Coordinates of C-alpha atoms in Angstrom, one line a residue:
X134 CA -27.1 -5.2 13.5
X135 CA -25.6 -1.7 13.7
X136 CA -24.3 0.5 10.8
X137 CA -20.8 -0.2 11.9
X138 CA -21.2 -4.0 12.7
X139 CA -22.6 -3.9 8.8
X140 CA -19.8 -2.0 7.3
X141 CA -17.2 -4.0 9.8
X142 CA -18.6 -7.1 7.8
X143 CA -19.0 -6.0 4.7
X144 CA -15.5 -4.2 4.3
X145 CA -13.3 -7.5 3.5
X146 CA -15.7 -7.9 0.5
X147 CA -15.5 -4.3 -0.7
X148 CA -11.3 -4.5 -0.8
X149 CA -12.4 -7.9 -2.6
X150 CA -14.4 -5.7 -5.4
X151 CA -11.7 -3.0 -5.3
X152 CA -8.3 -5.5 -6.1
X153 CA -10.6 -7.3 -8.8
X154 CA -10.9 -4.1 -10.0
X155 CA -7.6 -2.9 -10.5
X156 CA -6.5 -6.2 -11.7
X157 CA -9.1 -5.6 -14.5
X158 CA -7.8 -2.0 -15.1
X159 CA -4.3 -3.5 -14.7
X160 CA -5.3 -6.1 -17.7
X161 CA -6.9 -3.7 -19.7
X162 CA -3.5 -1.7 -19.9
X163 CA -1.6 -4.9 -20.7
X164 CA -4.2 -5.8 -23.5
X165 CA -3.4 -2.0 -24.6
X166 CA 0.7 -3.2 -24.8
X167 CA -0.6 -6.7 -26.9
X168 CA 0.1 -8.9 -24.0
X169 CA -1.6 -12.3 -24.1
X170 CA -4.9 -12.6 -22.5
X171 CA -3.5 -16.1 -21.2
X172 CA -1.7 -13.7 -18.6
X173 CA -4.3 -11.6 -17.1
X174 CA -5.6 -14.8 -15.1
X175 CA -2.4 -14.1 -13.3
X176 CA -3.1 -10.8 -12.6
X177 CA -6.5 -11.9 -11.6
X178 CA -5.4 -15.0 -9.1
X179 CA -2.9 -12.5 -7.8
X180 CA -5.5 -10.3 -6.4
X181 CA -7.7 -13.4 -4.9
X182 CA -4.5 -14.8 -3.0
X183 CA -4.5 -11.1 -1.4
X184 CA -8.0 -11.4 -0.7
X185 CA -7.3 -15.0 0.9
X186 CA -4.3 -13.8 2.4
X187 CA -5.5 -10.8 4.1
X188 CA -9.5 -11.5 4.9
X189 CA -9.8 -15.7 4.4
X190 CA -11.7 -18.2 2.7
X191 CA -14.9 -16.3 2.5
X192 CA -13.9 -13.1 0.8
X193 CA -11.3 -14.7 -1.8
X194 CA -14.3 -17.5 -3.2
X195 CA -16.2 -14.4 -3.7
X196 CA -13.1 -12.2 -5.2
X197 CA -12.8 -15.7 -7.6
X198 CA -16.9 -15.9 -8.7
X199 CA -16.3 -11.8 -9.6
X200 CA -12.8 -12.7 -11.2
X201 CA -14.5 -15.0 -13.4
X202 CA -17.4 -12.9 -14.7
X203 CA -14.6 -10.1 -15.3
X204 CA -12.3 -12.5 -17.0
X205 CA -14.9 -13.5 -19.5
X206 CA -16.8 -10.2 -20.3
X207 CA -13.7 -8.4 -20.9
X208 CA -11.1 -10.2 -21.9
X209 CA -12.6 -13.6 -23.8
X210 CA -14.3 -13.4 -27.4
X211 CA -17.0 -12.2 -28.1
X212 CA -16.1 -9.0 -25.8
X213 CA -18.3 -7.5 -23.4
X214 CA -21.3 -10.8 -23.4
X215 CA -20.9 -13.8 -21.5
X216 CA -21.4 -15.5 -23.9
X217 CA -18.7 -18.4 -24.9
X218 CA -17.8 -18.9 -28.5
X219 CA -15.0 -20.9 -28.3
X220 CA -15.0 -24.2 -26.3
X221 CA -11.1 -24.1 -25.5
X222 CA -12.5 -20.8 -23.7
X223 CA -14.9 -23.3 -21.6
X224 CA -12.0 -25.1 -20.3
X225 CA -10.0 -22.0 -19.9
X226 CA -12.6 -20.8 -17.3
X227 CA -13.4 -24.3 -15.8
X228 CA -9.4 -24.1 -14.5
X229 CA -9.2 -20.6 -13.9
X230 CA -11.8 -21.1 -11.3
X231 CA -10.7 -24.6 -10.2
X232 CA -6.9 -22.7 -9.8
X233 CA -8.7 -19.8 -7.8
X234 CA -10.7 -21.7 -5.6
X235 CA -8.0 -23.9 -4.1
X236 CA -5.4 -21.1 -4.2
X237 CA -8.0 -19.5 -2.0
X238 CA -8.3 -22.1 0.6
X239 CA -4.5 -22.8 0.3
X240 CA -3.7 -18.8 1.1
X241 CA -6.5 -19.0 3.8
X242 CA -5.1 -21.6 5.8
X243 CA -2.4 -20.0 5.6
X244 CA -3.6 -17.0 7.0
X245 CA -5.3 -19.2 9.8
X246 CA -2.1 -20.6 11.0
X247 CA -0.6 -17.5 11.3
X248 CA -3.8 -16.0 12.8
X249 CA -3.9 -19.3 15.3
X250 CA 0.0 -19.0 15.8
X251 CA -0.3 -15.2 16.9
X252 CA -3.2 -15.8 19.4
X253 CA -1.1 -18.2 20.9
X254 CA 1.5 -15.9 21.2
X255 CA -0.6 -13.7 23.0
X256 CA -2.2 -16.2 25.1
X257 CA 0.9 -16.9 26.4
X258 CA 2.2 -13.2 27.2
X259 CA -1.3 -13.0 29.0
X260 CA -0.6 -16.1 31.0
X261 CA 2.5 -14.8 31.6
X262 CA 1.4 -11.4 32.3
X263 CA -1.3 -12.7 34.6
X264 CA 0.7 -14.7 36.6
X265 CA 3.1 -12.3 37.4
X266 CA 1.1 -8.5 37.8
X267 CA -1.6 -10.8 39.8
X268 CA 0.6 -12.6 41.8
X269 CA 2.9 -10.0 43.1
X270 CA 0.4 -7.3 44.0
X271 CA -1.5 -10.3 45.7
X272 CA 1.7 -11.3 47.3
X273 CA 2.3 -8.4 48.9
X274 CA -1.1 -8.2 50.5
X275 CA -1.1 -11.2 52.0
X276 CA 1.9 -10.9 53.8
X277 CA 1.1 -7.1 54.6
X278 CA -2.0 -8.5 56.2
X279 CA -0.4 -11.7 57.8
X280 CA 1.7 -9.6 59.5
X281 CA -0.9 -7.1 60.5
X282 CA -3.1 -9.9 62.2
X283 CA -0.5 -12.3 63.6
X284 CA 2.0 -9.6 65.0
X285 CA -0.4 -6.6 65.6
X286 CA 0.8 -6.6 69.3
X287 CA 4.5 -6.5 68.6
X288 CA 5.0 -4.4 65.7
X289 CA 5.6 -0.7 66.0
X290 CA 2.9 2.1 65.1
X291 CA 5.2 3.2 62.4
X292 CA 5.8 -0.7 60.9
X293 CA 2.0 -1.0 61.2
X294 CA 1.6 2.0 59.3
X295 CA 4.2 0.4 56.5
X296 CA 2.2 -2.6 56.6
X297 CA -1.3 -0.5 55.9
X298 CA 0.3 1.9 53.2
X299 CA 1.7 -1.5 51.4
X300 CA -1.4 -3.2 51.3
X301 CA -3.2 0.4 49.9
X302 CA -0.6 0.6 47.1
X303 CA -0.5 -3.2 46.1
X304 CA -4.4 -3.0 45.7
X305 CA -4.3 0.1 43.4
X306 CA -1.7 -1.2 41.6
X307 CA -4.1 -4.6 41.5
X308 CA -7.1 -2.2 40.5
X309 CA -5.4 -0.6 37.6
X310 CA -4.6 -4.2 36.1
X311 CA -8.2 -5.1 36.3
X312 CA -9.3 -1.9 34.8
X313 CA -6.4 -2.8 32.4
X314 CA -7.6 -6.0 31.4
X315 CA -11.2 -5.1 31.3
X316 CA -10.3 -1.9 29.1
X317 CA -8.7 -4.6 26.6
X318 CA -11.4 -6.4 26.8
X319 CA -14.1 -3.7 25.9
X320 CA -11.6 -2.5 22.9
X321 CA -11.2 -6.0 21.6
X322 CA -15.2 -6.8 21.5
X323 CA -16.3 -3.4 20.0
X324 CA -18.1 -2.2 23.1
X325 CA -16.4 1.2 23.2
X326 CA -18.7 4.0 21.6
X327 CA -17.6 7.0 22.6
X328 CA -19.5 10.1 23.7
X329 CA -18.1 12.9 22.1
X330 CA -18.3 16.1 23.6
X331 CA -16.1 19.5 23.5
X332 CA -13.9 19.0 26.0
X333 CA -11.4 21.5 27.5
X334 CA -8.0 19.9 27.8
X335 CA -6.6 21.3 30.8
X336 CA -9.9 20.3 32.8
X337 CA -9.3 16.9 31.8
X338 CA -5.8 16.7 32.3
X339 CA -6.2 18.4 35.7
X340 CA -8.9 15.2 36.9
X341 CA -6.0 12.8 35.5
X342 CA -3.1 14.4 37.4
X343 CA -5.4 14.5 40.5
X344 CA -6.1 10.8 39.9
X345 CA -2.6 9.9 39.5
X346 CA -1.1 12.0 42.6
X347 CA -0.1 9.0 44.4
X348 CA 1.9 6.8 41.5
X349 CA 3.7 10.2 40.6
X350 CA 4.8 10.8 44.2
X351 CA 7.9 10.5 43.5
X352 CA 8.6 12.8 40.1
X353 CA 8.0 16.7 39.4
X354 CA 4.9 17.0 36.7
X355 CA 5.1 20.5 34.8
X356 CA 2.1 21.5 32.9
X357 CA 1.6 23.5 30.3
X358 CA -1.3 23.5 28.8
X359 CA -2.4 27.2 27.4
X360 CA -5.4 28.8 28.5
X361 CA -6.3 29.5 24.8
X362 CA -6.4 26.3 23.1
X363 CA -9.5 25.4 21.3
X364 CA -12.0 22.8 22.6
X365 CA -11.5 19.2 21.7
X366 CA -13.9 16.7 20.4
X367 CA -13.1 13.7 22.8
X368 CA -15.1 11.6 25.5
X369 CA -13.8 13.3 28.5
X370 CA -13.9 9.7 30.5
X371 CA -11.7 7.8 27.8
X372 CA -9.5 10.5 27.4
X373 CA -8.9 11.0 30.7
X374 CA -7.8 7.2 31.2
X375 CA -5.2 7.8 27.8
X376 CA -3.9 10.8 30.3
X377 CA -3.7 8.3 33.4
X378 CA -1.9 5.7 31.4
X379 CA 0.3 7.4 29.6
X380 CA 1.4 9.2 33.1
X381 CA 1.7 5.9 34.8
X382 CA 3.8 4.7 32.0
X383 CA 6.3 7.6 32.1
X384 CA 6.3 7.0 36.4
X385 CA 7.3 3.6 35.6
X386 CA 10.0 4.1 33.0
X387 CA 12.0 7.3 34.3
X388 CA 14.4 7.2 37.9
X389 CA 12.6 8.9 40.9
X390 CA 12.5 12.6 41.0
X391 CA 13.0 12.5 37.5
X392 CA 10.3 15.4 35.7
X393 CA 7.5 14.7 33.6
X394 CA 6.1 17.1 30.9
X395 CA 3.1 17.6 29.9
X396 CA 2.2 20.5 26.9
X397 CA -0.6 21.4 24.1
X398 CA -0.7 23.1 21.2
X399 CA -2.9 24.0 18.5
X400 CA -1.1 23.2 15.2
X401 CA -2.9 23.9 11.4
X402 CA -6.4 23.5 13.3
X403 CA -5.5 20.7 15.8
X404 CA -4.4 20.2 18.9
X405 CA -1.1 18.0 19.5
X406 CA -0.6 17.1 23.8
X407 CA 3.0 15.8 24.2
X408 CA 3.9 13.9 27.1
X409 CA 7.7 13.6 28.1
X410 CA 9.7 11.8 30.6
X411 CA 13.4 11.5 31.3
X412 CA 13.8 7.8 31.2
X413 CA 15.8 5.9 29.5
X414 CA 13.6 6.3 25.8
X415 CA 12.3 3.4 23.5
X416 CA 14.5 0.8 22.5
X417 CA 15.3 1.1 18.8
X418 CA 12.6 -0.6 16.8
X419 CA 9.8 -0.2 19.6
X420 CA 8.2 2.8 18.5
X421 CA 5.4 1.3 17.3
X422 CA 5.4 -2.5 18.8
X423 CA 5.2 -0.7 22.3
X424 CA 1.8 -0.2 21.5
X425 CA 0.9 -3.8 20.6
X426 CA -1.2 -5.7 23.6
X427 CA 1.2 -7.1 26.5
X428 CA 4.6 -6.2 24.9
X429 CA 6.9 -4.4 27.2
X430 CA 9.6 -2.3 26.0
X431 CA 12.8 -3.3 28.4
X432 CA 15.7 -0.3 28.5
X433 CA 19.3 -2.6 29.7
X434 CA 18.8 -4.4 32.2
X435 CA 16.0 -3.0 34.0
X436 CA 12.8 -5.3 34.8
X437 CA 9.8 -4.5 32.2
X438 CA 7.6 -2.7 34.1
X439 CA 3.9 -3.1 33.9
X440 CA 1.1 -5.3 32.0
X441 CA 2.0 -4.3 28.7
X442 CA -1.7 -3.3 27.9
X443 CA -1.8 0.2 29.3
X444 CA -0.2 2.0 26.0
X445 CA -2.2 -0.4 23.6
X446 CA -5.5 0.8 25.5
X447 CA -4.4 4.8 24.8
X448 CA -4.3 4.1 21.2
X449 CA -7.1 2.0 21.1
X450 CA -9.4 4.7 22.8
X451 CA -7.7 7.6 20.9
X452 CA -8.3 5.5 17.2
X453 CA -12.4 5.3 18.3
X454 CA -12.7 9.0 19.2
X455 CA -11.0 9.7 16.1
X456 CA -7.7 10.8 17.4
X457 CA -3.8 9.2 17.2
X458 CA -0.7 8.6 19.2
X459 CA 3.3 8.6 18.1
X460 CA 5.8 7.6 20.6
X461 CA 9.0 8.9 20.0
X462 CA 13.1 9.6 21.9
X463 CA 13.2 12.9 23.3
X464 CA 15.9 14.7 21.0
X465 CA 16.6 17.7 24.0
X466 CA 17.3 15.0 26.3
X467 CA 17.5 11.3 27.3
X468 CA 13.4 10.4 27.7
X469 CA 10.7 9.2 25.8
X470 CA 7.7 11.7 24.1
X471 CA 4.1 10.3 22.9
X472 CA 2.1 12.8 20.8
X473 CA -1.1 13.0 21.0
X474 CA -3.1 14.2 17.8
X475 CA -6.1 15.5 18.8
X476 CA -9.3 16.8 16.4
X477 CA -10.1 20.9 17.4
X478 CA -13.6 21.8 17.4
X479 CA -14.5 22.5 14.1
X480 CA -12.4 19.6 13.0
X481 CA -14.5 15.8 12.9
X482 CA -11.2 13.9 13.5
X483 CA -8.0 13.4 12.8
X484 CA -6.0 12.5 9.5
X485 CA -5.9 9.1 8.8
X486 CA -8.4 7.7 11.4
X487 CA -12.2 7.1 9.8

């Protein structure tokens, strides 16, 4: 097992430790104010239903063995011994943990059912998702290539030429919901570790504008990324798929011929990327859920564009090379903006991200 696998598994338990903890310190200050020790179990079973609540079964049993010890060395006569004077203390413990353990398993079904209710939310959206971004592209190809083969002879060399330029777009567009998918499905198993390497921004952003020539056809791109700006710690492969995303995403959601923006600057020893379209923004309340997997922001009554997994991938990739993203409305114009917080050379990563 790695290091992170080990501290992946053993984190639930240490948040465990650290709410039995404060609800001791918490107890220790109501003792202080002459409260009843009768009370601080409360305190205590409030800190295992978090546990339940937030990590399951597992966690909150071993939040209620720790509550127990606490409860008696501190709080039950004769102080700091586990020893048990008083039998009515006995029978104060036996409940305590009888009370702990089944509100542990009652918060931790809980927490299943949700947890079982929200992956088949998303099982759905993916079904949904699937059926659609597959479909179509596939669609497309088909008849692109029906036509080709049963009226080669008849058609024109410019309708052949339709026909051969359809079938080359549908299949990229087919390619990058694969890549997509697959992307997701990296991210969601833990089988992204990146290589991080100085990187110099306008290189990478360069390969991704090159890469995305033919999906931003039909919009001006300005650049302007300084000459100056410091290095960046990033994997130049992942970070160049953020780039390609969040480009594709702004080619979805902004008119033809509308511009796209990209800039960098070094801010208080990092470097913030900002890329800007002139679409019709984020929907009030989206700033954040546009980023969760397969949710599609929808601006009137305009067809969601896209798979709804590309944005969640750019801030999955950006959170494991230690980096963020924002998304915001353009205040100089109608448009949306996503920031990218990016760590400098000297810097190990960003605020906020471990």
């Amino acid at each position: 097992m790695t290091t992170a696998n080990a501290l992946s598994r053993a984190r639930p338990y240490l948040w465990t430790v650290a709410a039995v903890a404060a609800a001791m310190i918490l107890s220790l200050i109501l003792q202080r104010a002459h409260i009843a020790p009768a009370n601080f179990a409360l305190v205590f079973l409030t800190a295992i239903l978090a546990a339940a609540v937030l990590y399951g079964l597992g966690p909150a049993l071993f939040g209620s063995v720790i509550s127990l010890l606490v409860y008696n060395y501190f709080f039950l006569p004769p102080l700091f011994t586990f020893t048990i004077a008083d039998a009515s203390n006995i029978v104060t413990l036996f409940f305590f943990g009888v009370v702990a353990v089944v509100a542990s398993d009652l918060a931790a079904r809980m927490r299943r059912h949700a947890l079982v209710a929200e992956t088949e939310r998303l099982r759905s959206a993916m079904l949904t998702s699937l059926s659609h971004d597959l479909r179509t592209p596939l669609a497309s190809i088909v008849g692109a290539a029906s036509s080709l083969i049963t009226s080669r002879q008849s058609l024109t060399e410019a309708a052949r030429d339709d026909l051969i330029a359809t079938i080359h777009q549908e299949a990229g567009r087919l390619h990058r919901f694969i890549s997509n998918l697959l992307d997701m499905t990296r991210l969601e198993s833990g089988a992204i570790a990146p290589n991080l390497e100085l990187v110099d921004l306008s290189d990478v952003t360069g390969t991704a504008l090159r890469r995305a020539e033919e999906i931003l056809a039909l919009h001006c791109v300005k650049a302007d990324i300084p000459a100056d700006l410091p290095l960046v710690r990033l994997d130049p492969v992942l970070f160049e798929q953020v780039i390609f995303n969040l480009l594709d995403n702004a080619a979805k959601y902004s008119p033809p011929h509308s511009c796209i923006l990209l800039r960098a600057r070094e801010d208080d020893g990092l470097v913030r990327m900002e890329i800007a379209d002139e679409g019709h923004g984020i929907p009030p309340g989206e700033s954040e859920r546009i980023f969760e997997k397969f949710h599609r922001a929808a601006a009137g009554d305009r067809q969601r564009a896209g798979t709804g997994l590309g944005l969640a991938i750019c801030r999955g990739f950006l959170q494991a090379m230690r980096s963020n993203i924002a998304a915001a409305n353009r205040t100089d114009r109608p448009g949306a903006i996503f920031t990218l917080t990016l760590p400098a050379s000297a810097d190990a990563s960003v605020a906020g991200i471990p």
